[in-house]
Coordinates of C-alpha atoms in Angstrom, one line a residue:
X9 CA -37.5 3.9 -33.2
X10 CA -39.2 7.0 -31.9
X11 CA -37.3 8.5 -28.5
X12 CA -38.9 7.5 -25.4
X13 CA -39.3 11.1 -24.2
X14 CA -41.3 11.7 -27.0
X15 CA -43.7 8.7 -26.5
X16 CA -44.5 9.0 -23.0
X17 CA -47.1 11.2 -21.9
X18 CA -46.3 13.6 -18.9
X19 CA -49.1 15.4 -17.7
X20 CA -49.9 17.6 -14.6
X21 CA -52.0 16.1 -12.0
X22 CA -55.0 18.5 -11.2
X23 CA -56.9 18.1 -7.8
X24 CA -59.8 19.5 -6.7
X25 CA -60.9 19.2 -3.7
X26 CA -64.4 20.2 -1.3
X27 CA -63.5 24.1 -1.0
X28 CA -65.9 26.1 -2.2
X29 CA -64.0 27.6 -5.4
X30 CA -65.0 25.3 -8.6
X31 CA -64.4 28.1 -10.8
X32 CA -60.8 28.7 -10.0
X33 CA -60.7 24.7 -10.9
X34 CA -61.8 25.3 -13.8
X35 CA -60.0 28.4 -15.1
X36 CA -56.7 26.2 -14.4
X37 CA -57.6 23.5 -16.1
X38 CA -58.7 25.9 -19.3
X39 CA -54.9 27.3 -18.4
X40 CA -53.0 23.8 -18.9
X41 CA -55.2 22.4 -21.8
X42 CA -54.7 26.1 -23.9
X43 CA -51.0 25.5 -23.0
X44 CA -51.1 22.4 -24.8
X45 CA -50.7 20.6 -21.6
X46 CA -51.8 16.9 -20.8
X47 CA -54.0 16.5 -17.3
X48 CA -54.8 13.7 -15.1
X49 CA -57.7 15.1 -13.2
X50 CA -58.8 13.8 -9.5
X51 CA -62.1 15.2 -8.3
X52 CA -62.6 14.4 -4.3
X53 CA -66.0 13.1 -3.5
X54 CA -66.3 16.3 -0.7
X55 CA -65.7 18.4 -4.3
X56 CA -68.8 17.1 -6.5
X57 CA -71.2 18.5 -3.4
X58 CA -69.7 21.8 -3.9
X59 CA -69.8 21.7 -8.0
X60 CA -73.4 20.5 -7.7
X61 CA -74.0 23.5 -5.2
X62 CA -72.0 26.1 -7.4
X63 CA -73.0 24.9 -10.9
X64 CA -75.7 23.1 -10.8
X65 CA -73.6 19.6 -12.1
X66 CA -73.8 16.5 -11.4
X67 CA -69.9 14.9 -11.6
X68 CA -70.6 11.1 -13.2
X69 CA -68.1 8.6 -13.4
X70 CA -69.5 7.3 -16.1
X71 CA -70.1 10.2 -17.8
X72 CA -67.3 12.7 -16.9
X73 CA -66.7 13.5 -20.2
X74 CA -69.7 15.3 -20.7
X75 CA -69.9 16.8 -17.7
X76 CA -66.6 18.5 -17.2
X77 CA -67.1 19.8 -21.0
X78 CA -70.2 21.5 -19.4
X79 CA -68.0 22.7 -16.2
X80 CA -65.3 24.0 -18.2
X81 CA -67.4 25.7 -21.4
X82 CA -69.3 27.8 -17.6
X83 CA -67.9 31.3 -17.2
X84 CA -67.6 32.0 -13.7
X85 CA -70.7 33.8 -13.3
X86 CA -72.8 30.4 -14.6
X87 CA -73.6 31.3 -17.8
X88 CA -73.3 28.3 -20.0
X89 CA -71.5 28.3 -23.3
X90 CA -68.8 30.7 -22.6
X91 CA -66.2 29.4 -23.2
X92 CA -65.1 25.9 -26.1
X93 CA -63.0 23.7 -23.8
X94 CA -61.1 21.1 -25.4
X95 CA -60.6 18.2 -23.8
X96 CA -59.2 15.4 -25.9
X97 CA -55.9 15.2 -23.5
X98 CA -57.5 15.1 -19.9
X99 CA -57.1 11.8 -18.4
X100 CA -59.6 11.1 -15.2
X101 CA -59.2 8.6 -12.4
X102 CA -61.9 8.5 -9.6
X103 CA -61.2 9.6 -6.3
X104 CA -61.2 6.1 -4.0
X105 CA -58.8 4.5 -6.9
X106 CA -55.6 4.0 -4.7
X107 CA -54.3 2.3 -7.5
X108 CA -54.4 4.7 -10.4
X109 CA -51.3 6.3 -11.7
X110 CA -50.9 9.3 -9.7
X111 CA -50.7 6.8 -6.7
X112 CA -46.9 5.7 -8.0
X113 CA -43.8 7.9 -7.8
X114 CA -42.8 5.8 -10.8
X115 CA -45.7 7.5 -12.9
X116 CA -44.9 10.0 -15.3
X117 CA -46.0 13.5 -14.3
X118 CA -44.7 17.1 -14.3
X119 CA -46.5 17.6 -11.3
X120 CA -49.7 18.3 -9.5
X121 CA -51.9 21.3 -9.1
X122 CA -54.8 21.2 -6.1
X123 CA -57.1 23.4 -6.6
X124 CA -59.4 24.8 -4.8
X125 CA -57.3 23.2 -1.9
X126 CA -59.6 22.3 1.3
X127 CA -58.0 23.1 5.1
X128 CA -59.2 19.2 5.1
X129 CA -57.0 18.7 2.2
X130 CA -54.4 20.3 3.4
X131 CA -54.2 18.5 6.8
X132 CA -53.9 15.1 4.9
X133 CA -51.4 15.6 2.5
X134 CA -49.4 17.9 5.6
X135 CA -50.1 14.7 8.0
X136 CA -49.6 12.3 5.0
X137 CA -52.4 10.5 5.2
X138 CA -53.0 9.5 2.1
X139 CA -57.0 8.9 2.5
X140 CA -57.9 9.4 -0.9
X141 CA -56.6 9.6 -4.2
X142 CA -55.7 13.4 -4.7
X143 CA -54.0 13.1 -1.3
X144 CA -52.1 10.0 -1.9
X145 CA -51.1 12.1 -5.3
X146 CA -50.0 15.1 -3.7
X147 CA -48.1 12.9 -1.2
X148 CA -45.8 11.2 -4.1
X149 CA -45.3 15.0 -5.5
X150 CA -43.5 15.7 -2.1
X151 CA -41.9 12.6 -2.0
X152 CA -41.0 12.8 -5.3
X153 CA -39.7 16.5 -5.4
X154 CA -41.5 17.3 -8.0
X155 CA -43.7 20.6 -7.9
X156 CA -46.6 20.9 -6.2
X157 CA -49.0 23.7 -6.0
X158 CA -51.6 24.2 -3.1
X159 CA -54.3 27.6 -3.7
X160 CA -56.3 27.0 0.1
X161 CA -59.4 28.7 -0.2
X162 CA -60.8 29.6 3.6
X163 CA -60.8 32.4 5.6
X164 CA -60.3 32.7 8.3
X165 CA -57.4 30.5 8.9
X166 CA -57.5 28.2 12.3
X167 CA -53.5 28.2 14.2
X168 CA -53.9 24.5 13.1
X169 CA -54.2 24.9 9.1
X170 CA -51.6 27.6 9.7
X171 CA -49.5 24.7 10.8
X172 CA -50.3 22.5 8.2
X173 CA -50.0 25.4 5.3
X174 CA -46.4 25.4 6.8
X175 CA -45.5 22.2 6.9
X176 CA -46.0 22.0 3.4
X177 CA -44.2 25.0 2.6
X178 CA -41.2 23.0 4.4
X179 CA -41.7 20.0 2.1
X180 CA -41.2 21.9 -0.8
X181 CA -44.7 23.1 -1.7
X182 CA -46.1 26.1 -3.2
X183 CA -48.8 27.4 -0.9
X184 CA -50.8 29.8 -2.6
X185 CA -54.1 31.3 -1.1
X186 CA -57.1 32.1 -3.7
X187 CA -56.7 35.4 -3.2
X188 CA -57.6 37.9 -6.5
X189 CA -55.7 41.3 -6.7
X190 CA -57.3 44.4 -8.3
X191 CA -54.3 46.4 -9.7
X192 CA -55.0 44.5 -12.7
X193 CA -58.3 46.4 -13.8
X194 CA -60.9 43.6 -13.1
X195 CA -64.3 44.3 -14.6
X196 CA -66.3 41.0 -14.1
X197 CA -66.2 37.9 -11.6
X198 CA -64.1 36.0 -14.4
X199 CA -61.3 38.3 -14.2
X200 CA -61.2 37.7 -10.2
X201 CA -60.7 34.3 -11.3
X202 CA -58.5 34.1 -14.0
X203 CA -56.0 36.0 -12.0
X204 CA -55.8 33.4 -9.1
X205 CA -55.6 31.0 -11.8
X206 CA -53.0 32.7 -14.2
X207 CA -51.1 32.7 -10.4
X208 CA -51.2 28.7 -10.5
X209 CA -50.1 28.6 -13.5
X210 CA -46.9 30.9 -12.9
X211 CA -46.2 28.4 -10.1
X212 CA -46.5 26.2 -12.0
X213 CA -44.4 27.7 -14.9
X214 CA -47.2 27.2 -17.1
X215 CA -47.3 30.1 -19.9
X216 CA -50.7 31.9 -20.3
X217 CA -52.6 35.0 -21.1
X218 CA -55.1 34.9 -18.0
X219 CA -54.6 38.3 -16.4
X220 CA -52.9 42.0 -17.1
X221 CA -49.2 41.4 -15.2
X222 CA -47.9 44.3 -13.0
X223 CA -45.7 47.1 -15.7
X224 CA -44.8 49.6 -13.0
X225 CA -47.3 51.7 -13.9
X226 CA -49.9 53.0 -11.0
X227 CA -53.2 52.7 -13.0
X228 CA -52.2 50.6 -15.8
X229 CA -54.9 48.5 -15.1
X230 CA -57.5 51.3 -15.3
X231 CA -56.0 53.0 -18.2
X232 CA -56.3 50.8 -20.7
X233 CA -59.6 49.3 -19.8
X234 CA -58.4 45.7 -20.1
X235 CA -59.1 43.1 -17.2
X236 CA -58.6 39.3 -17.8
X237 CA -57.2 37.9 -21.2
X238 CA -59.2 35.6 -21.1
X239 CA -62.5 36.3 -22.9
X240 CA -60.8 38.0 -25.7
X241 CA -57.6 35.9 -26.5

């Protein structure tokens, strides 16, 4: 008989929530599935306004298979077709579905990644109240132990989020603004991204090839021309 570790599936919980940001969403979720990682994916009804404003998509239950392959395969300046997103091993539960398995701390999962991360979003999961799926989720991480990564995208920040973003950092969370760097040598919107992504992902301890890491070198970036990995690799 096989080993039970090696039957059950353990993937990372990936939230996104109404903060303007889809394409930081989905450069992570590129990230995991390149990794070879399994995802549970929980997209907030606040979060399909903002991907119909920013791409142009409709999010369907009933047909969220083709539309996050047409999310994902957008660079993040629109263009369709850019990139070839695979995505046999995502797993998707709607939103108001209190009973999926991300609700259970008995549900197998490495952990959960919420990105973009809403000051709303925040404020639940800080005041634990569990209004929706993704916050109920992010709720068992805490509970849990297990890791949980939060990239807030808003500026500026009220005393009140501030607060929250705290709180969380108490209860064991990684709070981690969208903010891109530059040392890098960024040449195009998509390498802004990638490296707030490729950031999640090191939280996370998920290996990728999203971004040009520091060397010591002042000007590394610029020197060898190279921005984001993630065009070319």
């Amino acid at each position: 008989m096989e080993p039970v570790e090696n039957q059950q599936r353990r993937p990372w919980v990936v939230g996104v929530s109404g903060a303007s940001g889809t394409p930081y969403a989905a450069a992570v979720l590129r990230g995991l599935l390149a990794a070879g990682e399994s995802v549970d994916l929980v997209v907030s009804r606040a979060s399909r306004l903002t991907l119909l404003d920013e791409t142009g998509i409709a999010f369907r239950d009933a047909h969220w298979r083709e539309d996050l392959t047409e999310w994902l395969a957008r660079g993040a300046d629109g263009k369709p077709g850019t990139f070839a997103p695979d995505i046999d091993d995502v797993r998707y539960w709607n939103a108001g579905d209190l009973a999926a398995g991300p609700s259970s701390g008995s549900y197998p999962v490495k952990g959960m990644l919420i990105v973009p991360a809403s000051t709303a979003s925040v404020a639940g999961v800080a005041l634990g109240l569990s209004k929706d799926l993704l916050q109920r989720a992010a709720s068992v991480m805490l509970k849990e132990r297990r890791p949980l990564v939060v990239a807030v995208r808003e500026t500026p920040l009220s005393g009140q989020t501030l607060k929250h973003l705290v709180a969380l950092d108490e209860a064991g969370a990684v709070v981690l603004p969208a903010s891109p760097a530059f040392y890098a040598g960024a040449t195009h919107i998509q390498d802004l991204v990638d490296f707030v992504a490729g950031r999640v992902l090191d939280a996370a301890g998920v290996p990728h090839r999203l971004y040009r890491r520091w060397e010591g070198e002042l000007g590394g970036g610029l020197a060898d021309g190279r921005g984001g990995a993630s065009r070319g690799d």
